[in-house]
């Protein structure tokens, strides 16, 4: 049990680095970070893919779909999220991106309706209200400090939601 808890804490810490890294990589851009990150991921993924391909366990269509999803969804998500962090700050973007499990649950519930929507309504409203309060508070603080920064902040919020849509 202790190993599982520690593994969860380490995974959470690495996930949190996703939001801090774009602020710490100056003079490099979010695109530079993304390219480096996925070159490492691709290099580490290559041996198992080659092994599966040699054993006949991979269909070319699956490989092509995987590359398309990785390039379009995940890389696009990370670049947009990194830009949003620079525009709106870590806290706001982390709050919005933190809704991903909820967004994915909603998407997964569509059509089949495995969980009645009535049962999901209260949690959805509470999460939405929490996001609104947190983001409105951050926007208010920004307005008090430098009103001219509000459009940048709002663009960062919009980009955060686009990143969520790309991931989902």
PDB file of C-alpha atoms in Angstrom:
ATOM      1  CA  UNK A   1       0.000   0.000   0.000  1.00  0.00           C
ATOM      2  CA  UNK A   2       2.838   2.395   0.840  1.00  0.00           C
ATOM      3  CA  UNK A   3       4.436   1.836  -2.569  1.00  0.00           C
ATOM      4  CA  UNK A   4       1.123   2.610  -4.289  1.00  0.00           C
ATOM      5  CA  UNK A   5       0.677   5.832  -2.285  1.00  0.00           C
ATOM      6  CA  UNK A   6       4.250   6.909  -3.044  1.00  0.00           C
ATOM      7  CA  UNK A   7       3.786   6.111  -6.737  1.00  0.00           C
ATOM      8  CA  UNK A   8       0.618   8.229  -6.749  1.00  0.00           C
ATOM      9  CA  UNK A   9       2.428  11.130  -5.090  1.00  0.00           C
ATOM     10  CA  UNK A  10       5.304  10.961  -7.577  1.00  0.00           C
ATOM     11  CA  UNK A  11       2.866  10.790 -10.519  1.00  0.00           C
ATOM     12  CA  UNK A  12       1.013  13.827  -9.151  1.00  0.00           C
ATOM     13  CA  UNK A  13       4.268  15.734  -8.742  1.00  0.00           C
ATOM     14  CA  UNK A  14       5.300  14.986 -12.327  1.00  0.00           C
ATOM     15  CA  UNK A  15       1.852  16.031 -13.543  1.00  0.00           C
ATOM     16  CA  UNK A  16       2.288  19.316 -11.685  1.00  0.00           C
ATOM     17  CA  UNK A  17       5.606  19.916 -13.455  1.00  0.00           C
ATOM     18  CA  UNK A  18       3.628  20.158 -16.682  1.00  0.00           C
ATOM     19  CA  UNK A  19       2.291  23.492 -15.480  1.00  0.00           C
ATOM     20  CA  UNK A  20       5.529  24.833 -14.032  1.00  0.00           C
ATOM     21  CA  UNK A  21       7.880  23.849 -16.858  1.00  0.00           C
ATOM     22  CA  UNK A  22       6.596  26.463 -19.371  1.00  0.00           C
ATOM     23  CA  UNK A  23       7.486  29.189 -16.883  1.00  0.00           C
ATOM     24  CA  UNK A  24      10.943  27.801 -16.143  1.00  0.00           C
ATOM     25  CA  UNK A  25      12.289  27.180 -19.645  1.00  0.00           C
ATOM     26  CA  UNK A  26      13.128  30.727 -20.699  1.00  0.00           C
ATOM     27  CA  UNK A  27      14.561  31.542 -23.274  1.00  0.00           C
ATOM     28  CA  UNK A  28      13.053  28.439 -24.887  1.00  0.00           C
ATOM     29  CA  UNK A  29       9.459  28.464 -26.108  1.00  0.00           C
ATOM     30  CA  UNK A  30       6.573  26.120 -25.365  1.00  0.00           C
ATOM     31  CA  UNK A  31       7.086  24.664 -28.831  1.00  0.00           C
ATOM     32  CA  UNK A  32      10.759  23.922 -28.065  1.00  0.00           C
ATOM     33  CA  UNK A  33       9.758  22.172 -24.842  1.00  0.00           C
ATOM     34  CA  UNK A  34       7.086  20.168 -26.639  1.00  0.00           C
ATOM     35  CA  UNK A  35       9.452  19.028 -29.385  1.00  0.00           C
ATOM     36  CA  UNK A  36      12.085  17.955 -26.842  1.00  0.00           C
ATOM     37  CA  UNK A  37       9.508  16.194 -24.710  1.00  0.00           C
ATOM     38  CA  UNK A  38       8.031  14.180 -27.547  1.00  0.00           C
ATOM     39  CA  UNK A  39      11.400  13.327 -29.039  1.00  0.00           C
ATOM     40  CA  UNK A  40      12.199  11.681 -25.700  1.00  0.00           C
ATOM     41  CA  UNK A  41       8.771   9.972 -25.565  1.00  0.00           C
ATOM     42  CA  UNK A  42       9.109   8.789 -29.161  1.00  0.00           C
ATOM     43  CA  UNK A  43      12.611   7.466 -28.599  1.00  0.00           C
ATOM     44  CA  UNK A  44      11.525   5.548 -25.493  1.00  0.00           C
ATOM     45  CA  UNK A  45       8.426   4.205 -27.265  1.00  0.00           C
ATOM     46  CA  UNK A  46      10.236   3.028 -30.361  1.00  0.00           C
ATOM     47  CA  UNK A  47      11.628  -0.308 -29.018  1.00  0.00           C
ATOM     48  CA  UNK A  48       8.237  -1.680 -27.862  1.00  0.00           C
ATOM     49  CA  UNK A  49       6.570  -0.544 -31.102  1.00  0.00           C
ATOM     50  CA  UNK A  50       9.252  -2.224 -33.201  1.00  0.00           C
ATOM     51  CA  UNK A  51       8.923  -5.411 -31.116  1.00  0.00           C
ATOM     52  CA  UNK A  52       5.149  -5.451 -31.545  1.00  0.00           C
ATOM     53  CA  UNK A  53       5.417  -4.739 -35.274  1.00  0.00           C
ATOM     54  CA  UNK A  54       7.882  -7.581 -35.782  1.00  0.00           C
ATOM     55  CA  UNK A  55       5.632  -9.964 -33.884  1.00  0.00           C
ATOM     56  CA  UNK A  56       2.659  -9.027 -36.055  1.00  0.00           C
ATOM     57  CA  UNK A  57       0.836  -7.406 -33.131  1.00  0.00           C
ATOM     58  CA  UNK A  58       0.368  -4.021 -34.782  1.00  0.00           C
ATOM     59  CA  UNK A  59      -1.828  -3.109 -37.673  1.00  0.00           C
ATOM     60  CA  UNK A  60      -0.541  -0.243 -39.854  1.00  0.00           C
ATOM     61  CA  UNK A  61      -3.866   1.557 -39.441  1.00  0.00           C
ATOM     62  CA  UNK A  62      -3.480   1.500 -35.634  1.00  0.00           C
ATOM     63  CA  UNK A  63       0.046   2.908 -35.918  1.00  0.00           C
ATOM     64  CA  UNK A  64      -1.128   5.677 -38.272  1.00  0.00           C
ATOM     65  CA  UNK A  65      -4.064   6.565 -35.991  1.00  0.00           C
ATOM     66  CA  UNK A  66      -1.753   6.624 -32.976  1.00  0.00           C
ATOM     67  CA  UNK A  67       0.670   8.994 -34.674  1.00  0.00           C
ATOM     68  CA  UNK A  68      -2.173  11.270 -35.784  1.00  0.00           C
ATOM     69  CA  UNK A  69      -3.721  11.354 -32.297  1.00  0.00           C
ATOM     70  CA  UNK A  70      -0.346  12.003 -30.654  1.00  0.00           C
ATOM     71  CA  UNK A  71       0.560  14.800 -33.047  1.00  0.00           C
ATOM     72  CA  UNK A  72      -2.830  16.477 -33.238  1.00  0.00           C
ATOM     73  CA  UNK A  73      -4.179  15.938 -29.783  1.00  0.00           C
ATOM     74  CA  UNK A  74      -1.439  15.590 -27.253  1.00  0.00           C
ATOM     75  CA  UNK A  75       1.197  17.830 -28.808  1.00  0.00           C
ATOM     76  CA  UNK A  76      -1.424  20.444 -29.651  1.00  0.00           C
ATOM     77  CA  UNK A  77      -2.760  20.171 -26.108  1.00  0.00           C
ATOM     78  CA  UNK A  78       0.638  20.698 -24.542  1.00  0.00           C
ATOM     79  CA  UNK A  79       1.674  23.642 -26.735  1.00  0.00           C
ATOM     80  CA  UNK A  80      -1.639  25.436 -26.171  1.00  0.00           C
ATOM     81  CA  UNK A  81      -1.595  24.660 -22.446  1.00  0.00           C
ATOM     82  CA  UNK A  82       1.974  25.989 -22.129  1.00  0.00           C
ATOM     83  CA  UNK A  83       0.986  29.241 -23.850  1.00  0.00           C
ATOM     84  CA  UNK A  84      -2.069  29.509 -21.574  1.00  0.00           C
ATOM     85  CA  UNK A  85       0.173  29.165 -18.499  1.00  0.00           C
ATOM     86  CA  UNK A  86       2.264  32.103 -19.668  1.00  0.00           C
ATOM     87  CA  UNK A  87      -0.880  34.199 -20.285  1.00  0.00           C
ATOM     88  CA  UNK A  88      -3.058  33.320 -17.284  1.00  0.00           C
ATOM     89  CA  UNK A  89      -0.758  31.704 -14.762  1.00  0.00           C
ATOM     90  CA  UNK A  90      -0.319  28.213 -13.395  1.00  0.00           C
ATOM     91  CA  UNK A  91      -3.227  28.219 -10.938  1.00  0.00           C
ATOM     92  CA  UNK A  92      -5.947  29.127 -13.424  1.00  0.00           C
ATOM     93  CA  UNK A  93      -4.753  26.728 -16.118  1.00  0.00           C
ATOM     94  CA  UNK A  94      -4.332  23.880 -13.609  1.00  0.00           C
ATOM     95  CA  UNK A  95      -7.905  24.434 -12.408  1.00  0.00           C
ATOM     96  CA  UNK A  96      -9.307  24.291 -15.918  1.00  0.00           C
ATOM     97  CA  UNK A  97      -7.174  21.385 -17.115  1.00  0.00           C
ATOM     98  CA  UNK A  98      -8.031  19.630 -13.854  1.00  0.00           C
ATOM     99  CA  UNK A  99     -11.571  19.245 -15.196  1.00  0.00           C
ATOM    100  CA  UNK A 100     -10.337  16.706 -17.753  1.00  0.00           C
ATOM    101  CA  UNK A 101     -11.530  13.647 -15.796  1.00  0.00           C
ATOM    102  CA  UNK A 102     -14.966  15.228 -15.573  1.00  0.00           C
ATOM    103  CA  UNK A 103     -15.042  16.188 -19.255  1.00  0.00           C
ATOM    104  CA  UNK A 104     -13.985  12.696 -20.276  1.00  0.00           C
ATOM    105  CA  UNK A 105     -16.641  11.169 -17.987  1.00  0.00           C
ATOM    106  CA  UNK A 106     -19.298  13.353 -19.603  1.00  0.00           C
ATOM    107  CA  UNK A 107     -18.152  12.397 -23.094  1.00  0.00           C
ATOM    108  CA  UNK A 108     -18.103   8.731 -22.085  1.00  0.00           C
ATOM    109  CA  UNK A 109     -21.625   8.975 -20.677  1.00  0.00           C
ATOM    110  CA  UNK A 110     -23.123  10.447 -23.847  1.00  0.00           C
ATOM    111  CA  UNK A 111     -25.269   8.129 -25.870  1.00  0.00           C
ATOM    112  CA  UNK A 112     -25.058   5.098 -23.592  1.00  0.00           C
ATOM    113  CA  UNK A 113     -25.967   7.140 -20.495  1.00  0.00           C
ATOM    114  CA  UNK A 114     -24.395   4.662 -18.107  1.00  0.00           C
ATOM    115  CA  UNK A 115     -25.037   7.137 -15.298  1.00  0.00           C
ATOM    116  CA  UNK A 116     -28.295   9.098 -15.282  1.00  0.00           C
ATOM    117  CA  UNK A 117     -27.689  12.776 -16.045  1.00  0.00           C
ATOM    118  CA  UNK A 118     -29.792  13.691 -13.032  1.00  0.00           C
ATOM    119  CA  UNK A 119     -27.187  12.037 -10.804  1.00  0.00           C
ATOM    120  CA  UNK A 120     -24.398  14.002 -12.506  1.00  0.00           C
ATOM    121  CA  UNK A 121     -26.113  17.397 -12.358  1.00  0.00           C
ATOM    122  CA  UNK A 122     -25.164  18.395  -8.793  1.00  0.00           C
ATOM    123  CA  UNK A 123     -21.454  17.507  -9.139  1.00  0.00           C
ATOM    124  CA  UNK A 124     -21.273  19.283 -12.510  1.00  0.00           C
ATOM    125  CA  UNK A 125     -22.875  22.440 -11.116  1.00  0.00           C
ATOM    126  CA  UNK A 126     -20.587  22.449  -8.066  1.00  0.00           C
ATOM    127  CA  UNK A 127     -17.454  21.968 -10.148  1.00  0.00           C
ATOM    128  CA  UNK A 128     -18.568  24.695 -12.567  1.00  0.00           C
ATOM    129  CA  UNK A 129     -19.294  27.067  -9.678  1.00  0.00           C
ATOM    130  CA  UNK A 130     -15.890  26.349  -8.131  1.00  0.00           C
ATOM    131  CA  UNK A 131     -14.135  27.070 -11.424  1.00  0.00           C
ATOM    132  CA  UNK A 132     -16.101  30.285 -11.860  1.00  0.00           C
ATOM    133  CA  UNK A 133     -15.287  31.499  -8.353  1.00  0.00           C
ATOM    134  CA  UNK A 134     -11.582  30.661  -8.672  1.00  0.00           C
ATOM    135  CA  UNK A 135     -11.250  32.227 -12.125  1.00  0.00           C
ATOM    136  CA  UNK A 136     -13.296  35.300 -11.237  1.00  0.00           C
ATOM    137  CA  UNK A 137     -11.115  35.801  -8.170  1.00  0.00           C
ATOM    138  CA  UNK A 138      -7.955  35.560 -10.281  1.00  0.00           C
ATOM    139  CA  UNK A 139      -9.439  37.938 -12.876  1.00  0.00           C
ATOM    140  CA  UNK A 140     -10.421  40.423 -10.139  1.00  0.00           C
ATOM    141  CA  UNK A 141      -6.906  40.359  -8.686  1.00  0.00           C
ATOM    142  CA  UNK A 142      -5.473  40.935 -12.144  1.00  0.00           C
ATOM    143  CA  UNK A 143      -7.861  43.829 -12.793  1.00  0.00           C
ATOM    144  CA  UNK A 144      -6.745  45.487  -9.557  1.00  0.00           C
ATOM    145  CA  UNK A 145      -3.047  45.029 -10.360  1.00  0.00           C
ATOM    146  CA  UNK A 146      -3.029  45.845 -14.083  1.00  0.00           C
ATOM    147  CA  UNK A 147      -6.335  46.237 -15.930  1.00  0.00           C
ATOM    148  CA  UNK A 148      -4.591  46.170 -19.313  1.00  0.00           C
ATOM    149  CA  UNK A 149      -3.637  42.514 -18.668  1.00  0.00           C
ATOM    150  CA  UNK A 150      -7.251  41.292 -18.609  1.00  0.00           C
ATOM    151  CA  UNK A 151      -7.405  40.444 -22.352  1.00  0.00           C
ATOM    152  CA  UNK A 152      -4.230  38.324 -21.996  1.00  0.00           C
ATOM    153  CA  UNK A 153      -5.752  36.568 -18.986  1.00  0.00           C
ATOM    154  CA  UNK A 154      -9.011  35.849 -20.827  1.00  0.00           C
ATOM    155  CA  UNK A 155      -7.101  34.552 -23.850  1.00  0.00           C
ATOM    156  CA  UNK A 156      -5.213  32.199 -21.519  1.00  0.00           C
ATOM    157  CA  UNK A 157      -8.515  30.949 -20.086  1.00  0.00           C
ATOM    158  CA  UNK A 158      -9.872  30.362 -23.600  1.00  0.00           C
ATOM    159  CA  UNK A 159      -6.687  28.519 -24.608  1.00  0.00           C
ATOM    160  CA  UNK A 160      -6.971  26.370 -21.468  1.00  0.00           C
ATOM    161  CA  UNK A 161     -10.429  25.215 -22.556  1.00  0.00           C
ATOM    162  CA  UNK A 162      -9.144  24.562 -26.081  1.00  0.00           C
ATOM    163  CA  UNK A 163      -6.383  22.418 -24.555  1.00  0.00           C
ATOM    164  CA  UNK A 164      -9.032  20.465 -22.607  1.00  0.00           C
ATOM    165  CA  UNK A 165     -10.993  19.919 -25.838  1.00  0.00           C
ATOM    166  CA  UNK A 166      -7.872  18.695 -27.657  1.00  0.00           C
ATOM    167  CA  UNK A 167      -7.042  16.234 -24.905  1.00  0.00           C
ATOM    168  CA  UNK A 168     -10.612  14.951 -24.662  1.00  0.00           C
TER     169      UNK A 168
END
